[in-house]
Amino acid sequence: MKTLSYAQAIHDALVEEMRRDEKVFVLGEDVARFGGAFKITKGLLDEFGAERVMDTPLSENAIIGAAMGAALMGYRPVAEIMYMDFLHECSDQLINHLPKMHFMTGGKLTAPAVIRTQYSLGRNTGAQHSQFFPSLYMNTPGIMVAAPSTPADAKGLLKTAIRGSNPVLFVECAALYGSKGEVPDGDYTIPFGRADMKRPGTDVTVVAVSRMVGEALSAADALASEGISVEVLDPRTLVPLDTDTILSSVKKTSRLITAEDSCGTCGVGAEIVARVSERAMDYLEGIERVACPDVPAPFSPPLQKAYMPGRDTIAKAVKKMMS
């Protein structure tokens, strides 16, 4: 094992996969000479050259269109969209075309393109650079969605995404780029659709997504001193979603809290709660969703702090449920 930052783990996954398979290449805005807005692709141009590390025009629609075309021709593109907010600029390619190629050709064509992006909630980047909306793509059949919370998960899931045969939206969290954790040595992958129990517990199940996993673990540590045992589950991938593991946990604890950085209405938590309600209603004593309010993210640091859910929000929801 070695200790890496979340950002370094993603960088290493890209380097290792590009060394392993010459069909893997990277494209996006400022990914080559500048090394990426968050320096994830720094150094790739020097090692792999301009044919495999490509700076593109400022056109998200063109980036995804080019990635789809290359994927259809047998390449394995990793396209970077600088902010998740900018996915709306390429929604035609990302929703109407890329996820549907396999289906519309009766399985004759595959488009194994990976779209890396990040959300910047918590960095005071304003309403147009802070959004986290993975549920939109959970509602788009044909594309997988990953949202890792740790360096180890980020590296293992990205390698799986690059090697797979499906389009993948790989959502990183900029607030986690500097966080560090242990990462296995050598080549390893993490299968999609397998949740990870970050902490076992018996009283309440908290299913947390991306940044909220760390907040849930922090809340669980604090609540343990009060005699409350919290189980923290990290889905890691939202499509496919490991419903069975979530159901198993809820049947044990009888209480479910979901925690996410997206707005609550029609969010990830809403889908999880719906599935649990359909399949484990007889076990339930309580359900609560922790999410952002249904307003745009404020720029003001004090307002953004109040806007964002976190450790205290989760702990409050747990105590309310236990009472």
PDB file of N, CA, C and O in Angstrom, residues 10-40:
ATOM      1  N   ILE A  10      -5.888   9.546  -9.483  1.00  0.00           N
ATOM      2  CA  ILE A  10      -6.523   9.645 -10.799  1.00  0.00           C
ATOM      3  C   ILE A  10      -5.457   9.809 -11.874  1.00  0.00           C
ATOM      4  O   ILE A  10      -5.517   9.162 -12.936  1.00  0.00           O
ATOM      5  N   HIS A  11      -4.480  10.648 -11.614  1.00  0.00           N
ATOM      6  CA  HIS A  11      -3.357  10.829 -12.553  1.00  0.00           C
ATOM      7  C   HIS A  11      -2.653   9.504 -12.820  1.00  0.00           C
ATOM      8  O   HIS A  11      -2.383   9.140 -13.977  1.00  0.00           O
ATOM      9  N   ASP A  12      -2.370   8.764 -11.763  1.00  0.00           N
ATOM     10  CA  ASP A  12      -1.666   7.493 -11.920  1.00  0.00           C
ATOM     11  C   ASP A  12      -2.481   6.490 -12.721  1.00  0.00           C
ATOM     12  O   ASP A  12      -1.926   5.714 -13.520  1.00  0.00           O
ATOM     13  N   ALA A  13      -3.792   6.485 -12.505  1.00  0.00           N
ATOM     14  CA  ALA A  13      -4.650   5.573 -13.267  1.00  0.00           C
ATOM     15  C   ALA A  13      -4.563   5.890 -14.754  1.00  0.00           C
ATOM     16  O   ALA A  13      -4.462   4.971 -15.587  1.00  0.00           O
ATOM     17  N   LEU A  14      -4.586   7.160 -15.106  1.00  0.00           N
ATOM     18  CA  LEU A  14      -4.475   7.550 -16.515  1.00  0.00           C
ATOM     19  C   LEU A  14      -3.132   7.116 -17.101  1.00  0.00           C
ATOM     20  O   LEU A  14      -3.078   6.540 -18.197  1.00  0.00           O
ATOM     21  N   VAL A  15      -2.052   7.377 -16.375  1.00  0.00           N
ATOM     22  CA  VAL A  15      -0.723   7.015 -16.864  1.00  0.00           C
ATOM     23  C   VAL A  15      -0.610   5.505 -17.067  1.00  0.00           C
ATOM     24  O   VAL A  15      -0.138   5.029 -18.115  1.00  0.00           O
ATOM     25  N   GLU A  16      -1.044   4.751 -16.085  1.00  0.00           N
ATOM     26  CA  GLU A  16      -0.928   3.293 -16.166  1.00  0.00           C
ATOM     27  C   GLU A  16      -1.740   2.725 -17.317  1.00  0.00           C
ATOM     28  O   GLU A  16      -1.289   1.807 -18.024  1.00  0.00           O
ATOM     29  N   GLU A  17      -2.955   3.253 -17.522  1.00  0.00           N
ATOM     30  CA  GLU A  17      -3.789   2.734 -18.604  1.00  0.00           C
ATOM     31  C   GLU A  17      -3.260   3.158 -19.976  1.00  0.00           C
ATOM     32  O   GLU A  17      -3.354   2.400 -20.941  1.00  0.00           O
ATOM     33  N   MET A  18      -2.683   4.348 -20.065  1.00  0.00           N
ATOM     34  CA  MET A  18      -2.101   4.779 -21.346  1.00  0.00           C
ATOM     35  C   MET A  18      -0.848   3.976 -21.677  1.00  0.00           C
ATOM     36  O   MET A  18      -0.565   3.700 -22.850  1.00  0.00           O
ATOM     37  N   ARG A  19      -0.090   3.585 -20.664  1.00  0.00           N
ATOM     38  CA  ARG A  19       1.071   2.730 -20.893  1.00  0.00           C
ATOM     39  C   ARG A  19       0.638   1.316 -21.267  1.00  0.00           C
ATOM     40  O   ARG A  19       1.294   0.649 -22.076  1.00  0.00           O
ATOM     41  N   ARG A  20      -0.449   0.872 -20.712  1.00  0.00           N
ATOM     42  CA  ARG A  20      -0.921  -0.495 -20.934  1.00  0.00           C
ATOM     43  C   ARG A  20      -1.539  -0.678 -22.313  1.00  0.00           C
ATOM     44  O   ARG A  20      -1.391  -1.737 -22.946  1.00  0.00           O
ATOM     45  N   ASP A  21      -2.248   0.357 -22.781  1.00  0.00           N
ATOM     46  CA  ASP A  21      -3.010   0.232 -24.025  1.00  0.00           C
ATOM     47  C   ASP A  21      -2.815   1.496 -24.863  1.00  0.00           C
ATOM     48  O   ASP A  21      -3.241   2.588 -24.474  1.00  0.00           O
ATOM     49  N   GLU A  22      -2.200   1.361 -26.018  1.00  0.00           N
ATOM     50  CA  GLU A  22      -1.918   2.526 -26.866  1.00  0.00           C
ATOM     51  C   GLU A  22      -3.186   3.120 -27.482  1.00  0.00           C
ATOM     52  O   GLU A  22      -3.145   4.202 -28.081  1.00  0.00           O
ATOM     53  N   LYS A  23      -4.311   2.421 -27.347  1.00  0.00           N
ATOM     54  CA  LYS A  23      -5.583   2.948 -27.845  1.00  0.00           C
ATOM     55  C   LYS A  23      -6.188   3.987 -26.896  1.00  0.00           C
ATOM     56  O   LYS A  23      -7.138   4.691 -27.253  1.00  0.00           O
ATOM     57  N   VAL A  24      -5.672   4.067 -25.673  1.00  0.00           N
ATOM     58  CA  VAL A  24      -6.179   5.036 -24.705  1.00  0.00           C
ATOM     59  C   VAL A  24      -5.544   6.390 -24.985  1.00  0.00           C
ATOM     60  O   VAL A  24      -4.322   6.501 -25.111  1.00  0.00           O
ATOM     61  N   PHE A  25      -6.368   7.416 -25.090  1.00  0.00           N
ATOM     62  CA  PHE A  25      -5.841   8.772 -25.243  1.00  0.00           C
ATOM     63  C   PHE A  25      -6.737   9.752 -24.488  1.00  0.00           C
ATOM     64  O   PHE A  25      -7.855   9.427 -24.103  1.00  0.00           O
ATOM     65  N   VAL A  26      -6.205  10.945 -24.256  1.00  0.00           N
ATOM     66  CA  VAL A  26      -6.870  11.959 -23.441  1.00  0.00           C
ATOM     67  C   VAL A  26      -7.129  13.193 -24.298  1.00  0.00           C
ATOM     68  O   VAL A  26      -6.271  13.596 -25.088  1.00  0.00           O
ATOM     69  N   LEU A  27      -8.305  13.779 -24.136  1.00  0.00           N
ATOM     70  CA  LEU A  27      -8.616  15.022 -24.842  1.00  0.00           C
ATOM     71  C   LEU A  27      -9.474  15.917 -23.970  1.00  0.00           C
ATOM     72  O   LEU A  27     -10.193  15.433 -23.082  1.00  0.00           O
ATOM     73  N   GLY A  28      -9.369  17.215 -24.196  1.00  0.00           N
ATOM     74  CA  GLY A  28     -10.165  18.161 -23.427  1.00  0.00           C
ATOM     75  C   GLY A  28      -9.533  19.537 -23.426  1.00  0.00           C
ATOM     76  O   GLY A  28      -8.465  19.762 -24.005  1.00  0.00           O
ATOM     77  N   GLU A  29     -10.192  20.455 -22.758  1.00  0.00           N
ATOM     78  CA  GLU A  29      -9.718  21.834 -22.696  1.00  0.00           C
ATOM     79  C   GLU A  29      -8.529  21.948 -21.739  1.00  0.00           C
ATOM     80  O   GLU A  29      -8.639  21.600 -20.564  1.00  0.00           O
ATOM     81  N   ASP A  30      -7.393  22.384 -22.251  1.00  0.00           N
ATOM     82  CA  ASP A  30      -6.187  22.645 -21.444  1.00  0.00           C
ATOM     83  C   ASP A  30      -5.592  21.402 -20.791  1.00  0.00           C
ATOM     84  O   ASP A  30      -4.862  21.506 -19.802  1.00  0.00           O
ATOM     85  N   VAL A  31      -5.866  20.210 -21.333  1.00  0.00           N
ATOM     86  CA  VAL A  31      -5.359  18.995 -20.684  1.00  0.00           C
ATOM     87  C   VAL A  31      -3.905  18.717 -21.041  1.00  0.00           C
ATOM     88  O   VAL A  31      -3.222  17.974 -20.324  1.00  0.00           O
ATOM     89  N   ALA A  32      -3.400  19.299 -22.115  1.00  0.00           N
ATOM     90  CA  ALA A  32      -2.056  18.972 -22.602  1.00  0.00           C
ATOM     91  C   ALA A  32      -1.003  19.929 -22.067  1.00  0.00           C
ATOM     92  O   ALA A  32      -0.363  19.665 -21.053  1.00  0.00           O
ATOM     93  N   ARG A  33      -0.810  21.056 -22.711  1.00  0.00           N
ATOM     94  CA  ARG A  33       0.264  21.974 -22.318  1.00  0.00           C
ATOM     95  C   ARG A  33       0.108  22.485 -20.887  1.00  0.00           C
ATOM     96  O   ARG A  33       1.094  22.603 -20.157  1.00  0.00           O
ATOM     97  N   PHE A  34      -1.102  22.799 -20.503  1.00  0.00           N
ATOM     98  CA  PHE A  34      -1.345  23.350 -19.174  1.00  0.00           C
ATOM     99  C   PHE A  34      -1.430  22.261 -18.103  1.00  0.00           C
ATOM    100  O   PHE A  34      -1.290  22.535 -16.918  1.00  0.00           O
ATOM    101  N   GLY A  35      -1.664  21.021 -18.508  1.00  0.00           N
ATOM    102  CA  GLY A  35      -1.756  19.919 -17.558  1.00  0.00           C
ATOM    103  C   GLY A  35      -3.096  19.795 -16.873  1.00  0.00           C
ATOM    104  O   GLY A  35      -3.226  19.110 -15.853  1.00  0.00           O
ATOM    105  N   GLY A  36      -4.124  20.439 -17.428  1.00  0.00           N
ATOM    106  CA  GLY A  36      -5.458  20.377 -16.841  1.00  0.00           C
ATOM    107  C   GLY A  36      -5.692  21.472 -15.826  1.00  0.00           C
ATOM    108  O   GLY A  36      -4.757  21.940 -15.164  1.00  0.00           O
ATOM    109  N   ALA A  37      -6.936  21.907 -15.696  1.00  0.00           N
ATOM    110  CA  ALA A  37      -7.280  22.981 -14.764  1.00  0.00           C
ATOM    111  C   ALA A  37      -6.907  22.623 -13.331  1.00  0.00           C
ATOM    112  O   ALA A  37      -6.598  23.500 -12.517  1.00  0.00           O
ATOM    113  N   PHE A  38      -6.920  21.324 -13.019  1.00  0.00           N
ATOM    114  CA  PHE A  38      -6.587  20.864 -11.669  1.00  0.00           C
ATOM    115  C   PHE A  38      -5.302  20.037 -11.653  1.00  0.00           C
ATOM    116  O   PHE A  38      -5.028  19.311 -10.699  1.00  0.00           O
ATOM    117  N   LYS A  39      -4.562  20.122 -12.770  1.00  0.00           N
ATOM    118  CA  LYS A  39      -3.244  19.480 -12.912  1.00  0.00           C
ATOM    119  C   LYS A  39      -3.294  17.952 -12.866  1.00  0.00           C
ATOM    120  O   LYS A  39      -2.282  17.303 -12.590  1.00  0.00           O
ATOM    121  N   ILE A  40      -4.446  17.387 -13.146  1.00  0.00           N
ATOM    122  CA  ILE A  40      -4.554  15.921 -13.157  1.00  0.00           C
ATOM    123  C   ILE A  40      -3.767  15.318 -14.309  1.00  0.00           C
ATOM    124  O   ILE A  40      -3.180  14.241 -14.189  1.00  0.00           O
TER     125      ILE A  40
END
